[in-house]
Each structure stands twice: as C-alpha cells, then as structure tokens.
C-alpha cells in the first residue's frame, strides 16, 4: 500500500487511474471500516482510503483532541484489507488557511436529529468530504449506513453539485451481540460494553411495536427514550422518520428508526430500516 501525505503526491499517483474507489475515514479503524474498503475494492481500478480527523465536524466540547489516533495499526489493517493508496494529510495540508468557504447542507436535513444535537456537524462533514472528493476525484465512494443521516446528506450534496461520483451505502457491521461497530465503542468500560447493545435492542423493540400496529409515533418514541433512560442512558433521540427525507412520517411511508444516546460519557448512534 502506497502512503501519501500531500495533495500533489496523491494526484501524481492517481493520474494513471480512471476510477478510484474511495473510503474516507477518521482513522482508529475497526472491522466496519475494513468492510467498506473490501466493498470498495471491486468498484474501481484503485482503492483509496483517507485518514483525517476533521476538526470542523467537532463541537468545542467534543473529543477532537482525544479522538484515538492509531496510525500504525490503521496502516496494517488497511494494507491487509487490500487498500492500494492511503491519503493521510495533516491539518496544514488540508486546511492551509482557515477554511472559510464551507458547504452548508439544508437545515431541514442537517439541523435535525444528529445536526440538532451537534450543531454545525454536517457543515464540517460536507466541507471535508467535498474537499476530499476534490483531492481524490473518485468515481465511487463508500460510506457506512450506520451514519444514516450523513450518508443521506452526502448523497444529496453529490446530486445537487452534479459531482460525477457514485455513492454506495454499506451495511452496518455489528459485533456478535448486535452492537454497531464504531470507533467510539473503544471508550466504553467493560460494563458499559455489555449494556451498549440496548440501543439497538430499543430500536428493535420500536420496530416490533410498529409491526404490532402502534400508530402513535410520539408515544413510541417516548417509550423507547424512557426505557433507555431507566437503564441509565441519556438518550438524545429515538425517532421514527420517513426514509426518503428523515421528516415525520405519514401513514404508509417507509420508515427508518434512528437513535442516539449517551452511555456514561460515550455517545452511540444506530438505526434500523423497517
Ligand atoms: O464518517 C466519518 O468517519 C466522517 O464523518 C468522514 C465521512 C470521514 C468525514 O470526516
């Protein structure tokens, strides 16, 4: 695997390829990221991953400074997964001056759910993804379904800016107990790790209630929030939304259930299409 740290080197190396398949990451890689790399591999003529912890998508009180940087292990894992090229710019390379031009996704999509609890998060994500797309110029890019709202926003961004990039959503990789893999799972204590699957179980319980005929979405959401809160979680939201645009559903809409909750100091998210 070739490793490059500058946009110039990246472009030189990519000049010989016509359809890079791209997996952007913030490092601290786990099996979920590697599944994205493996899924990307047959989709292009060169497989490119990036590692960049993007300051713009962290709120001041969030974990930017302590976000795990596991460079050596990440390189080994990417190499083993068949990644051809790793782009790992430092902050000066990607943001040589304050990034004052930013991509602002529409409020109705980006200021709800994750964006409501993490104001500015999707501006940071869209801005860095747009910049990484400009650097890599991929033919296809693979993102995890676990970050459901992020994937939807990136799809819309690519569509509205007419970027010639196919966006592929990859199924969430889960631990044997059902916990969605996430870099932040590493923050969980042993007892929290045992409890963590309850977020996914809460979404499954919501799905079962819907299947059994529940129609009162507010009651469904409130019950799920209460169940988690009683177990010691601090839920931000457990919500039933329309799959197409994440707005409140109308009868007959295809639904997705989305949840975000803190367990101790660790914030976890998950979702389930029903
Ligand atoms: O999902 C992530 O890891 C990040 O939001 C991304 C897409 C790499 C942008 O920093």
Short mmCIF file of C-alpha atoms and ligand atoms in Angstrom, two decimals:
data_model
loop_
_atom_site.label_atom_id
_atom_site.label_comp_id
_atom_site.label_asym_id
_atom_site.label_seq_id
_atom_site.Cartn_x
_atom_site.Cartn_y
_atom_site.Cartn_z
CA UNK A 1 0.00 0.00 0.00
CA UNK A 2 1.34 3.40 -1.00
CA UNK A 3 1.01 6.15 1.61
CA UNK A 4 0.89 9.81 0.63
CA UNK A 5 0.51 12.88 2.80
CA UNK A 6 0.17 15.67 0.24
CA UNK A 7 -2.43 16.51 -2.41
CA UNK A 8 0.34 16.80 -5.01
CA UNK A 9 1.64 13.26 -4.34
CA UNK A 10 -1.93 11.95 -4.28
CA UNK A 11 -2.71 13.45 -7.68
CA UNK A 12 0.58 12.21 -9.17
CA UNK A 13 -0.16 8.69 -8.03
CA UNK A 14 -3.79 8.74 -9.14
CA UNK A 15 -3.03 10.13 -12.62
CA UNK A 16 -2.69 6.61 -14.03
CA UNK A 17 -6.16 5.51 -12.85
CA UNK A 18 -9.61 6.32 -14.22
CA UNK A 19 -11.97 5.26 -11.44
CA UNK A 20 -10.67 5.49 -7.88
CA UNK A 21 -12.89 3.79 -5.30
CA UNK A 22 -12.71 5.90 -2.16
CA UNK A 23 -13.32 5.28 1.56
CA UNK A 24 -12.88 8.40 3.70
CA UNK A 25 -12.24 7.76 7.41
CA UNK A 26 -11.04 9.48 10.55
CA UNK A 27 -8.82 6.53 11.42
CA UNK A 28 -9.00 4.35 14.55
CA UNK A 29 -10.15 1.71 12.13
CA UNK A 30 -12.29 -1.28 13.01
CA UNK A 31 -13.84 -4.15 11.07
CA UNK A 32 -16.64 -1.83 9.86
CA UNK A 33 -14.17 0.43 8.05
CA UNK A 34 -12.36 -2.57 6.58
CA UNK A 35 -15.68 -3.92 5.27
CA UNK A 36 -16.09 -0.58 3.44
CA UNK A 37 -12.63 -0.99 1.90
CA UNK A 38 -13.39 -4.55 0.82
CA UNK A 39 -16.72 -3.41 -0.65
CA UNK A 40 -15.00 -0.54 -2.48
CA UNK A 41 -12.26 -2.71 -3.98
CA UNK A 42 -14.13 -4.27 -6.94
CA UNK A 43 -15.91 -0.97 -7.72
CA UNK A 44 -12.89 0.94 -9.02
CA UNK A 45 -9.48 0.47 -10.60
CA UNK A 46 -7.62 1.63 -7.48
CA UNK A 47 -8.79 1.58 -3.85
CA UNK A 48 -8.08 4.75 -1.89
CA UNK A 49 -8.70 5.38 1.80
CA UNK A 50 -8.12 8.60 3.69
CA UNK A 51 -7.36 9.16 7.34
CA UNK A 52 -8.05 12.69 8.54
CA UNK A 53 -9.51 13.68 11.90
CA UNK A 54 -11.57 16.63 10.77
CA UNK A 55 -11.61 19.40 13.35
CA UNK A 56 -14.50 21.14 11.54
CA UNK A 57 -17.01 18.44 12.49
CA UNK A 58 -16.31 18.51 16.24
CA UNK A 59 -18.03 20.90 18.63
CA UNK A 60 -15.70 22.71 21.07
CA UNK A 61 -16.66 20.39 23.96
CA UNK A 62 -16.34 17.20 21.86
CA UNK A 63 -13.48 14.72 21.65
CA UNK A 64 -11.32 16.16 18.84
CA UNK A 65 -8.15 16.27 20.97
CA UNK A 66 -8.65 12.83 22.50
CA UNK A 67 -10.05 11.11 19.38
CA UNK A 68 -7.90 7.96 19.14
CA UNK A 69 -5.06 8.28 16.61
CA UNK A 70 -3.87 4.71 15.91
CA UNK A 71 -1.68 5.28 12.87
CA UNK A 72 0.45 2.10 12.82
CA UNK A 73 -2.45 -0.28 13.43
CA UNK A 74 -4.60 1.58 10.87
CA UNK A 75 -1.93 1.21 8.17
CA UNK A 76 -1.57 -2.53 8.86
CA UNK A 77 -5.34 -3.06 8.74
CA UNK A 78 -5.79 -1.10 5.50
CA UNK A 79 -2.95 -2.98 3.86
CA UNK A 80 -4.45 -6.33 4.93
CA UNK A 81 -7.88 -5.27 3.62
CA UNK A 82 -6.39 -4.63 0.17
CA UNK A 83 -6.26 -0.82 0.17
CA UNK A 84 -3.90 0.40 -2.58
CA UNK A 85 -3.38 4.00 -1.56
CA UNK A 86 -3.73 5.82 1.76
CA UNK A 87 -4.10 9.59 1.75
CA UNK A 88 -3.25 10.94 5.20
CA UNK A 89 -2.91 14.72 5.04
CA UNK A 90 -2.12 16.74 8.15
CA UNK A 91 -4.24 19.76 9.05
CA UNK A 92 -1.86 22.21 7.33
CA UNK A 93 -2.16 20.24 4.09
CA UNK A 94 -5.95 20.07 4.02
CA UNK A 95 -6.64 23.41 5.71
CA UNK A 96 -3.52 25.55 4.93
CA UNK A 97 -5.58 28.59 5.85
CA UNK A 98 -8.86 28.80 7.79
CA UNK A 99 -11.48 27.01 5.70
CA UNK A 100 -13.85 29.97 5.27
CA UNK A 101 -15.61 28.53 2.22
CA UNK A 102 -17.87 25.84 3.62
CA UNK A 103 -20.64 23.59 2.36
CA UNK A 104 -23.91 24.31 4.21
CA UNK A 105 -26.41 21.50 3.79
CA UNK A 106 -30.11 22.45 4.01
CA UNK A 107 -31.49 22.91 7.52
CA UNK A 108 -34.43 20.55 7.02
CA UNK A 109 -31.95 17.71 6.52
CA UNK A 110 -28.93 18.84 8.53
CA UNK A 111 -30.36 20.64 11.58
CA UNK A 112 -32.48 17.71 12.75
CA UNK A 113 -31.53 14.54 14.68
CA UNK A 114 -27.68 14.46 14.72
CA UNK A 115 -27.48 18.05 13.49
CA UNK A 116 -29.84 19.27 16.23
CA UNK A 117 -27.68 17.76 18.97
CA UNK A 118 -24.37 18.51 17.21
CA UNK A 119 -24.93 21.93 15.61
CA UNK A 120 -22.58 22.51 12.66
CA UNK A 121 -21.59 18.83 12.48
CA UNK A 122 -22.87 18.36 8.94
CA UNK A 123 -21.30 21.62 7.73
CA UNK A 124 -17.99 20.14 8.89
CA UNK A 125 -18.68 16.76 7.33
CA UNK A 126 -19.87 18.17 3.98
CA UNK A 127 -16.97 20.60 3.79
CA UNK A 128 -14.30 17.97 4.39
CA UNK A 129 -15.98 15.37 2.17
CA UNK A 130 -16.28 17.92 -0.65
CA UNK A 131 -12.59 18.78 -0.21
CA UNK A 132 -11.53 15.12 -0.07
CA UNK A 133 -13.62 14.48 -3.20
CA UNK A 134 -11.81 17.38 -4.91
CA UNK A 135 -8.45 15.85 -3.93
CA UNK A 136 -9.18 12.19 -4.77
CA UNK A 137 -11.71 12.72 -7.59
CA UNK A 138 -13.18 9.28 -7.02
CA UNK A 139 -15.51 7.52 -9.42
CA UNK A 140 -17.19 5.86 -6.46
CA UNK A 141 -17.15 6.44 -2.70
CA UNK A 142 -18.37 4.07 0.00
CA UNK A 143 -19.92 5.24 3.28
CA UNK A 144 -21.43 3.24 6.15
CA UNK A 145 -25.19 3.04 6.64
CA UNK A 146 -24.61 3.38 10.37
CA UNK A 147 -24.24 7.12 9.82
CA UNK A 148 -27.62 7.14 8.09
CA UNK A 149 -28.18 10.90 8.07
CA UNK A 150 -24.59 11.57 6.98
CA UNK A 151 -24.98 9.18 4.06
CA UNK A 152 -28.27 10.82 3.01
CA UNK A 153 -26.77 14.31 3.18
CA UNK A 154 -23.69 13.28 1.18
CA UNK A 155 -25.90 11.67 -1.47
CA UNK A 156 -27.91 14.91 -1.78
CA UNK A 157 -24.75 17.03 -1.88
CA UNK A 158 -23.28 14.94 -4.69
CA UNK A 159 -26.59 15.10 -6.58
CA UNK A 160 -27.07 18.88 -6.19
CA UNK A 161 -23.48 19.71 -7.14
CA UNK A 162 -23.65 17.21 -10.04
CA UNK A 163 -20.45 15.55 -8.86
CA UNK A 164 -19.63 12.56 -11.09
CA UNK A 165 -19.31 10.23 -8.09
CA UNK A 166 -21.35 7.13 -7.36
CA UNK A 167 -22.18 6.98 -3.64
CA UNK A 168 -22.53 3.49 -2.22
CA UNK A 169 -24.02 2.80 1.21
CA UNK A 170 -22.59 -0.22 3.05
CA UNK A 171 -24.45 -2.31 5.57
CA UNK A 172 -23.56 -1.70 9.23
CA UNK A 173 -21.03 -4.15 10.64
CA UNK A 174 -22.07 -5.44 14.07
CA UNK A 175 -20.39 -7.23 16.96
CA UNK A 176 -21.79 -10.71 17.69
CA UNK A 177 -24.18 -9.24 20.32
CA UNK A 178 -25.58 -6.77 17.76
CA UNK A 179 -23.74 -3.58 18.77
CA UNK A 180 -22.96 -1.47 15.69
CA UNK A 181 -19.18 -1.16 15.35
CA UNK A 182 -17.93 2.37 15.96
CA UNK A 183 -14.60 3.96 16.74
CA UNK A 184 -16.19 5.42 19.88
CA UNK A 185 -17.03 1.92 21.24
CA UNK A 186 -13.43 1.89 22.44
CA UNK A 187 -14.39 4.50 25.07
CA UNK A 188 -16.83 2.07 26.76
CA UNK A 189 -15.92 0.42 30.08
CA UNK A 190 -16.40 -3.36 30.32
CA UNK A 191 -19.83 -2.99 31.96
CA UNK A 192 -20.88 -0.27 29.50
CA UNK A 193 -19.82 -2.51 26.63
CA UNK A 194 -22.25 -5.19 27.88
CA UNK A 195 -25.03 -2.61 28.15
CA UNK A 196 -24.30 -0.91 24.79
CA UNK A 197 -26.38 -3.33 22.69
CA UNK A 198 -29.51 -1.95 24.39
CA UNK A 199 -29.59 0.94 21.91
CA UNK A 200 -30.03 -1.47 19.03
CA UNK A 201 -32.50 -3.51 21.10
CA UNK A 202 -34.53 -0.36 21.78
CA UNK A 203 -34.79 0.24 18.02
CA UNK A 204 -35.81 -3.39 17.53
CA UNK A 205 -38.50 -3.01 20.21
CA UNK A 206 -39.81 0.08 18.36
CA UNK A 207 -39.89 -1.96 15.14
CA UNK A 208 -41.81 -4.75 16.89
CA UNK A 209 -44.35 -2.25 18.29
CA UNK A 210 -44.88 -0.79 14.81
CA UNK A 211 -45.35 -4.27 13.41
CA UNK A 212 -47.91 -4.95 16.14
CA UNK A 213 -49.91 -1.92 14.95
CA UNK A 214 -48.62 1.01 17.02
CA UNK A 215 -49.50 4.24 15.18
CA UNK A 216 -48.75 6.88 17.77
CA UNK A 217 -45.17 7.82 16.85
CA UNK A 218 -44.78 10.25 19.75
CA UNK A 219 -45.77 7.55 22.25
CA UNK A 220 -43.48 5.03 20.54
CA UNK A 221 -40.51 7.42 20.74
CA UNK A 222 -41.25 8.50 24.32
CA UNK A 223 -41.49 4.89 25.47
CA UNK A 224 -38.14 3.97 23.86
CA UNK A 225 -36.45 7.05 25.39
CA UNK A 226 -37.90 6.20 28.82
CA UNK A 227 -36.76 2.57 28.59
CA UNK A 228 -33.17 3.59 27.87
CA UNK A 229 -33.21 6.40 30.45
CA UNK A 230 -34.36 3.92 33.10
CA UNK A 231 -31.31 1.78 32.28
CA UNK A 232 -29.03 4.74 32.97
CA UNK A 233 -28.63 6.09 29.43
CA UNK A 234 -29.02 9.75 28.43
CA UNK A 235 -30.94 9.47 25.16
CA UNK A 236 -30.78 12.38 22.70
CA UNK A 237 -33.42 10.92 20.40
CA UNK A 238 -35.11 7.72 19.38
CA UNK A 239 -37.14 8.66 16.36
CA UNK A 240 -39.29 7.09 13.66
CA UNK A 241 -38.74 9.01 10.44
CA UNK A 242 -39.62 8.79 6.77
CA UNK A 243 -36.78 7.01 4.97
CA UNK A 244 -36.81 9.34 1.97
CA UNK A 245 -36.08 12.62 3.80
CA UNK A 246 -35.98 11.93 7.57
CA UNK A 247 -39.11 14.01 8.17
CA UNK A 248 -42.03 12.92 10.39
CA UNK A 249 -43.72 10.03 8.63
CA UNK A 250 -47.20 9.92 7.11
CA UNK A 251 -49.20 6.68 7.13
CA UNK A 252 -47.80 4.28 4.53
CA UNK A 253 -44.30 5.83 4.39
CA UNK A 254 -41.27 3.51 4.50
CA UNK A 255 -39.64 4.16 7.87
CA UNK A 256 -36.26 4.26 9.45
CA UNK A 257 -35.78 4.25 13.21
CA UNK A 258 -32.83 6.31 14.39
CA UNK A 259 -31.33 6.55 17.83
CA UNK A 260 -28.57 8.44 19.61
CA UNK A 261 -27.85 8.15 23.30
CA UNK A 262 -25.03 8.60 25.76
CA UNK A 263 -23.86 5.76 27.94
CA UNK A 264 -21.63 7.32 30.56
CA UNK A 265 -19.59 9.76 28.50
CA UNK A 266 -19.78 7.78 25.25
CA UNK A 267 -22.34 8.82 22.64
CA UNK A 268 -23.56 5.99 20.42
CA UNK A 269 -25.83 6.07 17.35
CA UNK A 270 -27.67 3.37 15.45
CA UNK A 271 -30.56 2.93 13.05
CA UNK A 272 -32.91 0.31 11.69
CA UNK A 273 -34.94 0.41 8.49
CA UNK A 274 -38.42 -1.05 8.95
O1 LIG B 1 -17.88 9.11 8.94
C1 LIG B 1 -16.74 9.59 9.17
O2 LIG B 1 -15.82 8.92 9.62
C2 LIG B 1 -16.50 11.05 8.88
O3 LIG B 1 -17.65 11.80 9.14
C3 LIG B 1 -15.99 11.32 7.46
C4 LIG B 1 -17.01 10.93 6.42
C5 LIG B 1 -14.69 10.55 7.24
C6 LIG B 1 -15.68 12.81 7.29
O4 LIG B 1 -14.72 13.26 8.19
#
